[in-house]
Coordinates of C-alpha atoms and ligand atoms in Angstrom, one line a residue:
X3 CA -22.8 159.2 -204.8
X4 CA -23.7 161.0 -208.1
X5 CA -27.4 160.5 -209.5
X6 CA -25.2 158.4 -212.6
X7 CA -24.3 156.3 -209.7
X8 CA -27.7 155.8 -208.2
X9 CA -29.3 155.2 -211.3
X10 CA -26.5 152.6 -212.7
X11 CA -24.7 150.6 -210.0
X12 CA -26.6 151.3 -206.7
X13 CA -28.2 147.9 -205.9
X14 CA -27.1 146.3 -208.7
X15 CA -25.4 142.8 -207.6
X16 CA -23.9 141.8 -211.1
X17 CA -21.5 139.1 -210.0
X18 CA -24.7 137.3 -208.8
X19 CA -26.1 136.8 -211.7
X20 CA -23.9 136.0 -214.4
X21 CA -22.8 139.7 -214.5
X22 CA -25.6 140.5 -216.5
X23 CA -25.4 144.1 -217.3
X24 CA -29.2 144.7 -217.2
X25 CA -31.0 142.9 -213.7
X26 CA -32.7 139.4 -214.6
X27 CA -36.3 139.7 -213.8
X28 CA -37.3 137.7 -210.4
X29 CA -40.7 136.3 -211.4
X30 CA -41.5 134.3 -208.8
X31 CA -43.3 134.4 -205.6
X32 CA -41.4 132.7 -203.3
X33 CA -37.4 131.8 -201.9
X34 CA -37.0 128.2 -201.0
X35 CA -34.6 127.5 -197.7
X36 CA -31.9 124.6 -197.4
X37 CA -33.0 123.9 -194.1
X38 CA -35.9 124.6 -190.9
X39 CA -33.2 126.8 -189.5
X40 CA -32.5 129.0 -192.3
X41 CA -36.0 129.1 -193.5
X42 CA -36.8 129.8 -189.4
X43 CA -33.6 133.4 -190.3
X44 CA -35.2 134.1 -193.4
X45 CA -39.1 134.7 -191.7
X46 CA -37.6 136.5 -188.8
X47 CA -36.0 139.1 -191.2
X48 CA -39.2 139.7 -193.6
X49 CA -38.6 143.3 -194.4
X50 CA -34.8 142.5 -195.4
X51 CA -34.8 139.2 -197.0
X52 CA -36.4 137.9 -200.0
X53 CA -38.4 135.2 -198.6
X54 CA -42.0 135.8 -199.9
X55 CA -42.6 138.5 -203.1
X56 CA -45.3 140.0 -201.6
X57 CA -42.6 140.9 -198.4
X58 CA -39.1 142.0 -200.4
X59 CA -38.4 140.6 -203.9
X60 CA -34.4 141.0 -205.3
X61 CA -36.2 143.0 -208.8
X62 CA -38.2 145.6 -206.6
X63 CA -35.7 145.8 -203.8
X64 CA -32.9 147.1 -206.5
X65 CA -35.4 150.0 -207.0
X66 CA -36.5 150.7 -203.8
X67 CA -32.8 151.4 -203.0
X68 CA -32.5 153.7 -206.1
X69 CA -35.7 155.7 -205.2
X70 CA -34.4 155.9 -201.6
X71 CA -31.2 157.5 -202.5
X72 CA -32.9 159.3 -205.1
X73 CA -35.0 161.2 -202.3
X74 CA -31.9 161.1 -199.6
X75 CA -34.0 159.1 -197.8
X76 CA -32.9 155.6 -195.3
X77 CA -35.4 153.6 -197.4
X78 CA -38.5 153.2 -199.6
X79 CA -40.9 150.9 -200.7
X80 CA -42.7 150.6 -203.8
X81 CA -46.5 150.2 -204.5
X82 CA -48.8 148.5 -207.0
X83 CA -49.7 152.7 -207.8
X84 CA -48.9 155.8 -206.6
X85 CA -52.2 155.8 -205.1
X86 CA -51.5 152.8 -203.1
X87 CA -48.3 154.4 -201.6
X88 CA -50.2 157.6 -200.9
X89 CA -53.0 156.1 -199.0
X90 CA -49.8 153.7 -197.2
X91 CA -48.2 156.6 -196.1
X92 CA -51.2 158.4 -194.9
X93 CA -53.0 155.6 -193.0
X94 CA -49.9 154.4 -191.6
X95 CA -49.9 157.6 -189.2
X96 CA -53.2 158.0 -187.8
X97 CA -56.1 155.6 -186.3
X98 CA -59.5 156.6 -184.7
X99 CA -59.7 160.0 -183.1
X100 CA -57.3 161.4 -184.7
X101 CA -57.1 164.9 -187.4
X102 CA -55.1 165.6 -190.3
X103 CA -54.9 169.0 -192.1
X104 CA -54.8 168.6 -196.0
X105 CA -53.8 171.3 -198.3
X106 CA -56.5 172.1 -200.4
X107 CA -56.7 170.7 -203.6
X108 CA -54.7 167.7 -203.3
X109 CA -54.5 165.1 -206.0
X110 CA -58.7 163.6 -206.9
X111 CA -57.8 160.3 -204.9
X112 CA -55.8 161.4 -201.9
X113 CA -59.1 163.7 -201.1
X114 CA -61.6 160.7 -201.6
X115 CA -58.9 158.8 -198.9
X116 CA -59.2 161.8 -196.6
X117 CA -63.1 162.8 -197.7
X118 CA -64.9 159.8 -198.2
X119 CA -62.5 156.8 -196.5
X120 CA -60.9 157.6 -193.4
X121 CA -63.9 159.6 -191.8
X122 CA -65.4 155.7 -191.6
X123 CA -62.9 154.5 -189.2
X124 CA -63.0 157.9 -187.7
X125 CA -60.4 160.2 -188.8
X126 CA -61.0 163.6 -189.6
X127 CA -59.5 166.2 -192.3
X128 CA -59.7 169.9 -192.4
X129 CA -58.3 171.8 -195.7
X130 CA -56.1 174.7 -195.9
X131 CA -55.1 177.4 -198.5
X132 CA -51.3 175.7 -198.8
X133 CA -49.8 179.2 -199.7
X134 CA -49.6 180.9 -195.9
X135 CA -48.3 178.7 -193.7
X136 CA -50.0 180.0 -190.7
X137 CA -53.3 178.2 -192.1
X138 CA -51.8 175.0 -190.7
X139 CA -50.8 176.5 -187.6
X140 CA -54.5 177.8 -187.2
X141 CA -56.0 174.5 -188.2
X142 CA -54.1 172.4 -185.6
X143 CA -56.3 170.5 -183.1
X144 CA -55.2 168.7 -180.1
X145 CA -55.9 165.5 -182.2
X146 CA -53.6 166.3 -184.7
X147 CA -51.2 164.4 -186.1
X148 CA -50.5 164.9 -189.7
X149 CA -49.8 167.4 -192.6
X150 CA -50.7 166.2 -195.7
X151 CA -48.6 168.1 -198.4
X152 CA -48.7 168.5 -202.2
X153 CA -46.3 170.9 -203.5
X154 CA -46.8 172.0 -206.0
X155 CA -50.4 170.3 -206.2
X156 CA -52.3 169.3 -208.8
X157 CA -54.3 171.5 -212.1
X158 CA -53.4 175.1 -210.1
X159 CA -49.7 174.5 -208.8
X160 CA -49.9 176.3 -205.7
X161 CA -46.8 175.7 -203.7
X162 CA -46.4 175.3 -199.6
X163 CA -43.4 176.4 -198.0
X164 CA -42.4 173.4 -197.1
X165 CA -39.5 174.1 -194.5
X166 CA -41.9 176.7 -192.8
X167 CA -44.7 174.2 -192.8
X168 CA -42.2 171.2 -191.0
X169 CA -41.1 174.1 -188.9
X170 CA -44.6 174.2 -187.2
X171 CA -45.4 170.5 -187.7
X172 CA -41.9 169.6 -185.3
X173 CA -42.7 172.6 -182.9
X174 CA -46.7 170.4 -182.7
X175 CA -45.2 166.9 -182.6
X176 CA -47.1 166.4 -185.9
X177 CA -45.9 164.7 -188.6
X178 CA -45.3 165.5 -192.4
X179 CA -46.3 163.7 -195.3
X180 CA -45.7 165.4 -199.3
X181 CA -46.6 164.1 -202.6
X182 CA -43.7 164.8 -204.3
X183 CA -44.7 163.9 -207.7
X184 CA -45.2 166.6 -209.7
X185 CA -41.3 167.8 -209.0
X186 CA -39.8 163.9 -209.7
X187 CA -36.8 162.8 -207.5
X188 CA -34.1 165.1 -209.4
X189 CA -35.9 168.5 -208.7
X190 CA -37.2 168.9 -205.5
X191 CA -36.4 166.4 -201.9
X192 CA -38.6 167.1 -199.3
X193 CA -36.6 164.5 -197.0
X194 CA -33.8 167.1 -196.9
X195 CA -36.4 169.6 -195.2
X196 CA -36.8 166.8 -192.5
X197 CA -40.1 165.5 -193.9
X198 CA -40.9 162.5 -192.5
X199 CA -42.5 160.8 -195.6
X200 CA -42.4 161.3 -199.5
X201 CA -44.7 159.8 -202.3
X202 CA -44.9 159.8 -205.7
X203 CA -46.7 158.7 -208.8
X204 CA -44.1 156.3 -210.1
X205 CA -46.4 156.1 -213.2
X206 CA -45.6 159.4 -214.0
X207 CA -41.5 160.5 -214.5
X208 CA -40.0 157.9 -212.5
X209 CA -41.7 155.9 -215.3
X210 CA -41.8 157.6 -217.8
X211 CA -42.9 154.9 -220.4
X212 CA -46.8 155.7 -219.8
X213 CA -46.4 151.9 -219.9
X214 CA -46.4 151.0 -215.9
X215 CA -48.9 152.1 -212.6
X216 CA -47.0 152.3 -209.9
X217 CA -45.9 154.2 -206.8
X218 CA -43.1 155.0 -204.4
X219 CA -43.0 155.9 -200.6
X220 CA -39.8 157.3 -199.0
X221 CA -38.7 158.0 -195.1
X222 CA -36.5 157.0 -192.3
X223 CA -35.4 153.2 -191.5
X224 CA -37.8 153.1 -188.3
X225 CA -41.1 154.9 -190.6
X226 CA -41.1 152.7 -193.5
X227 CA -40.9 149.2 -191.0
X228 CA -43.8 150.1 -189.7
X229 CA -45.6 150.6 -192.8
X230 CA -43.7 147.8 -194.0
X231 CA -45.3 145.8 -191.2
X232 CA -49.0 147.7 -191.5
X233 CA -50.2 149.3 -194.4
X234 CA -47.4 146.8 -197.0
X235 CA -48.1 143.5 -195.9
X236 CA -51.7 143.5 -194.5
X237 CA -53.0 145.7 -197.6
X238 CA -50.4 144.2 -200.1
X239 CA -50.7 146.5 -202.9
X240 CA -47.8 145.4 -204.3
X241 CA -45.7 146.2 -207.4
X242 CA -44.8 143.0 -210.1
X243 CA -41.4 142.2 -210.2
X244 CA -42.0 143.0 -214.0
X245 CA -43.1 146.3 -213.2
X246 CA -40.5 146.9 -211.4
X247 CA -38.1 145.8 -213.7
X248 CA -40.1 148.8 -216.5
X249 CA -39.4 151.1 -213.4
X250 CA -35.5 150.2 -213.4
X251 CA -35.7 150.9 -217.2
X252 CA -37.0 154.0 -216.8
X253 CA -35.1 155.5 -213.8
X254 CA -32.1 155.0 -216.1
X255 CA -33.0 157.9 -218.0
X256 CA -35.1 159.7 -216.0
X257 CA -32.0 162.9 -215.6
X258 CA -32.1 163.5 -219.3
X259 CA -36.1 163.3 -219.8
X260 CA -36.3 166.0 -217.4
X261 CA -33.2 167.9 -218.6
X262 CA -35.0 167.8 -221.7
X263 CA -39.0 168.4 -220.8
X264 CA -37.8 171.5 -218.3
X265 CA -36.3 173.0 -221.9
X266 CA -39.1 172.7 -224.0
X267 CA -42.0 173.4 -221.4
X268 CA -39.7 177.4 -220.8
X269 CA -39.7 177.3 -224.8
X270 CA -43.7 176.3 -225.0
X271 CA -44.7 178.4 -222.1
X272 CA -42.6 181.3 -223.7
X273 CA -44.5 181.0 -226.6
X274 CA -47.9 180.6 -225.2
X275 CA -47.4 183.9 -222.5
X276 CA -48.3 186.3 -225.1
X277 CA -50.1 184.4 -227.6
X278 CA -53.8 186.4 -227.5
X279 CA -56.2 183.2 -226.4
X280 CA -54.1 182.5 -224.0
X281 CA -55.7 184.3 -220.6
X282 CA -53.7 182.6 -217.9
X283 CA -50.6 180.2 -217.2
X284 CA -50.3 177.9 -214.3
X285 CA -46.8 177.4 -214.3
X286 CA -44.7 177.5 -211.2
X287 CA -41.6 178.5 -213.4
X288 CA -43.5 181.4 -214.9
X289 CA -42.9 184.6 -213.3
X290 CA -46.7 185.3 -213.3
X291 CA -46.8 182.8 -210.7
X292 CA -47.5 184.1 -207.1
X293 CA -45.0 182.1 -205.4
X294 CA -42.5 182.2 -208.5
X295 CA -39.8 183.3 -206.3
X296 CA -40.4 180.0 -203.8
X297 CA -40.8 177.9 -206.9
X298 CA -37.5 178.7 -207.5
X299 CA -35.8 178.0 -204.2
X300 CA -37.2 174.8 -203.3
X301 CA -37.2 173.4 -206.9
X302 CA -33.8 172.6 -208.6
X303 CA -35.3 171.9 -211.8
X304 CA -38.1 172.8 -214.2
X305 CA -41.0 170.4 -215.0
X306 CA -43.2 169.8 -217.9
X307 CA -46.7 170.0 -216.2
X308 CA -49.0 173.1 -216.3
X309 CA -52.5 174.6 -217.0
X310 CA -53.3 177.2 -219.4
X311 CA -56.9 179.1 -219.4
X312 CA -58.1 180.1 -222.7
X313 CA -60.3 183.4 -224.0
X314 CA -63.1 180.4 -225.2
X315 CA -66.8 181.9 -224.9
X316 CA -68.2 178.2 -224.8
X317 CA -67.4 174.5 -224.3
X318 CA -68.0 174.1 -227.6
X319 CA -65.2 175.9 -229.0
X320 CA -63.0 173.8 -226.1
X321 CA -64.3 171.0 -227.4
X322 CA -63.4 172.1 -230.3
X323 CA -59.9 173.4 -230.2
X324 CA -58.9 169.8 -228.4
X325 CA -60.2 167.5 -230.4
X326 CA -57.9 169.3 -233.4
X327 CA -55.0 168.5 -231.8
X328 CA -52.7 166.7 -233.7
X329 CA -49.7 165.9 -231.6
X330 CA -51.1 166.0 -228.1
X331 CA -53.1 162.8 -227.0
X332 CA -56.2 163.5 -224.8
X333 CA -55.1 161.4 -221.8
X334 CA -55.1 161.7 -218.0
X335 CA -51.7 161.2 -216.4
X336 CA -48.2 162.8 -217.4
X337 CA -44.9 162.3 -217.0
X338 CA -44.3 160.0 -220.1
X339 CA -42.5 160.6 -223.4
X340 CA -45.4 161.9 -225.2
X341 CA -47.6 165.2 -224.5
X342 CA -50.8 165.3 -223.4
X343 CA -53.7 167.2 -223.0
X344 CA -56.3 166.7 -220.2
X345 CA -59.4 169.1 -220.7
X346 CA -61.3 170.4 -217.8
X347 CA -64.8 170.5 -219.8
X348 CA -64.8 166.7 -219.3
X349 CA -65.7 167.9 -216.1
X350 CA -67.1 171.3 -216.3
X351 CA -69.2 170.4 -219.3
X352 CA -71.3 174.1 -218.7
X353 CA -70.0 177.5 -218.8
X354 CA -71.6 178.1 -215.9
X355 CA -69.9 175.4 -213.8
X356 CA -68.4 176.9 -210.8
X357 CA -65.3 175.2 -208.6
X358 CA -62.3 176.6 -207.1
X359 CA -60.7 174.0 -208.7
X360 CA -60.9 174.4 -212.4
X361 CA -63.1 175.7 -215.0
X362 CA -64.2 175.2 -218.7
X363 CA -61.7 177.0 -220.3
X364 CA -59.0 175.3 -218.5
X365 CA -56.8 172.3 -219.9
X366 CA -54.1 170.7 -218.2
X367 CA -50.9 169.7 -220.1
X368 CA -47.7 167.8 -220.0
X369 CA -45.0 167.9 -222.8
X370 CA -43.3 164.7 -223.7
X371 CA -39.8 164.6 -225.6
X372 CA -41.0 166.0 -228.7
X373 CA -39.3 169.2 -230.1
X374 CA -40.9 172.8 -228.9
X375 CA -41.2 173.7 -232.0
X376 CA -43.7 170.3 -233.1
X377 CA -45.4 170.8 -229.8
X378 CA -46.1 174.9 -230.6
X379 CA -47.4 174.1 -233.8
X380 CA -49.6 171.6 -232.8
X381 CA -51.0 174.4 -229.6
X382 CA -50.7 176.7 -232.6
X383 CA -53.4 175.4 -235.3
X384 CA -55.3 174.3 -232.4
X385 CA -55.9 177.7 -230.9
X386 CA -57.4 178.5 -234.1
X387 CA -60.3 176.7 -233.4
X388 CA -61.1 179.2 -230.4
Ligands
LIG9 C1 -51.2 160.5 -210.6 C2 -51.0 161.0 -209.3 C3 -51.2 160.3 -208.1 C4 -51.7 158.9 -208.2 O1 -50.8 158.0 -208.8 P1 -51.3 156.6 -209.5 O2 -50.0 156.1 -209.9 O3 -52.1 157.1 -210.7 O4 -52.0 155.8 -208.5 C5 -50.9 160.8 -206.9 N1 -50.5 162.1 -206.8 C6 -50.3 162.9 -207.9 C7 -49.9 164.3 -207.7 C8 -50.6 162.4 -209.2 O5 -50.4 163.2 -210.2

């Protein structure tokens, strides 16, 4: 099947409904039964059948099916947030006693999950530099039982070899878990690496509106019924059929929008590489990146996120140089048809403030659909303020 015919027919059931060319919305929460022995079928087969929205609704089943065959995975299931489906996919593999390793860095809430959340009901994390692969070899504990991957992860874009890392993780009888946001669907499918689960931020490109929260977790047939049955329906962090339906909308495009952003992020990050405030790209397609070479064989596609350091003496002339942008809205979140700007000093709000994870100087962007040449001349009378 062609990503055209994911996107447009997969899931679709036309005839069904009048053969309405876009899906009618399924805004209600429950399916009614002709009799006690149908409605006895439908209960039995919860995870298959619409019989209760918070279970399978027909809206959010047509895009779980996309987003499955999206990531070559069996089948998926769609959150209330990407969030949600992280924690889902996580939780879903460990109980009391048990120890994950983490790449470090990973996205703010899936290290409060592993930091602050799980250690309560006794389940332990230790962190790795992502970059060698032996640090999750070395980190493995009898009690082990999951990787938890981000690749490439969030503000630095460090990669992890991901076929290396499932290499070890089969060889340990551990299992593999990636946030696969930052790479979308169409540029990177950790599934075909024999990764037993995929997540993403749905908010972000699968989106791509900035109008919709939501998330998306992918595996095997036998994986997601048992989170179906756990994490799903007893934590229930579940997507609106409406949402769902934003998140049809959305997919349908989703190949040009990132035809598109890959385009004018190489023209912006072009632009920016010798541009004298500029000190250093995070950029996974640049070639100053350390793992440039990787980038480029497990990605198909180029992105729009990165992170650019700036020669700025204070956070006062960060400050500065971001609240005169013009084009770029000062948002968290990417992925959406406009660019944005996230600055670190909301954070780091001294010079002095010291973290391996960002500093000061640092700002984290996305580009939207606009043209290069808008979006460089917005970075361009910005940088002026430095
Ligand atoms: C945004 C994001 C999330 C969380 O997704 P929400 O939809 O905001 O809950 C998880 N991982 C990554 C890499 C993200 O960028």
């Amino acid at each position: 099947m062609d990503i055209f015919q994911i996107i447009n027919e997969l899931g679709e059931h036309r005839e069904d409904y009048y053969n309405s060319v876009s899906p009618p919305i399924f805004q209600t929460a429950m399916f009614s039964s002709k009799t006690v022995e149908d409605m006895r079928k439908l209960i039995a087969n919860e995870s298959d059948e619409p019989f209760y929205t918070r279970g399978v609704n027909p809206t959010v089943k047509m895009l779980c099916e996309k987003l499955a065959s999206l990531e070559h995975a069996e089948e998926s299931l769609v959150f209330a947030s990407g969030s949600a489906a992280c924690s889902a996919g996580i939780m879903s593999q460990v109980k009391a006693g048990d120890h994950i390793v983490c790449v470090q860095k990973p996205y703010s809430w899936t290290k409060k999950l592993l930091t602050e959340y799980l250690p309560r009901f006794n389940v332990s994390t230790t962190f790795v530099d992502g970059t060698k692969e032996s640090n999750f070899l070395e980190a493995i504990q009898p009690n082990t039982r999951l990787f938890v991957l981000e690749s490439p992860n969030s503000w630095t874009f460090e990669l992890q070899n991901i076929p290396e890392i499932v290499k070890i993780a089969k060889k340990h009888h551990i299992k593999t878990f990636v946030d696969n946001s930052f790479a979308s669907p169409l540029c990177q499918n950790p599934i075909t690496w024999d990764v037993d689960l995929v997540a993403h931020s749905a908010t972000k490109y699968i989106s791509g509106h900035s109008d919709t929260v939501a998330g998306v977790l992918c595996g095997s047939r036998e994986e997601m019924k048992k989170v179906f049955a756990g994490e799903f329906m007893t934590l229930g962090a579940i997507i609106s059929p409406f949402n769902a339906w934003l998140l049809l909308r959305g997919l349908r495009t989703l190949p040009l929008r990132m035809e598109r952003i890959g385009i004018t992020t190489e023209k912006v990050i072009n632009y920016l590489e010798n541009h004298p405030k500029v000190d250093k790209i995070f950029y996974p397609f640049h070639h100053s990146h350390p793992q440039y070479t990787l980038a480029n064989e497990m990605m198909t596609g180029k992105t729009g996120q990165f992170t650019i350091k700036f020669h700025a003496k204070s956070v006062k002339d960060m400050e500065n140089m971001c609240n005169s942008f013009k084009r770029f809205l000062l948002a968290a979140s990417w992925g959406g048809y406009e660019s944005l700007a996230f600055p670190a000093c909301i954070f780091a709000t001294s010079e002095n403030y010291q973290s391996a994870d960002f500093t000061f100087d640092m700002v984290r962007f996305c580009t939207g659909l606009e043209d290069a040449e808008v979006i460089i001349a917005d970075l361009e009378q910005a940088m002026e303020k430095l």
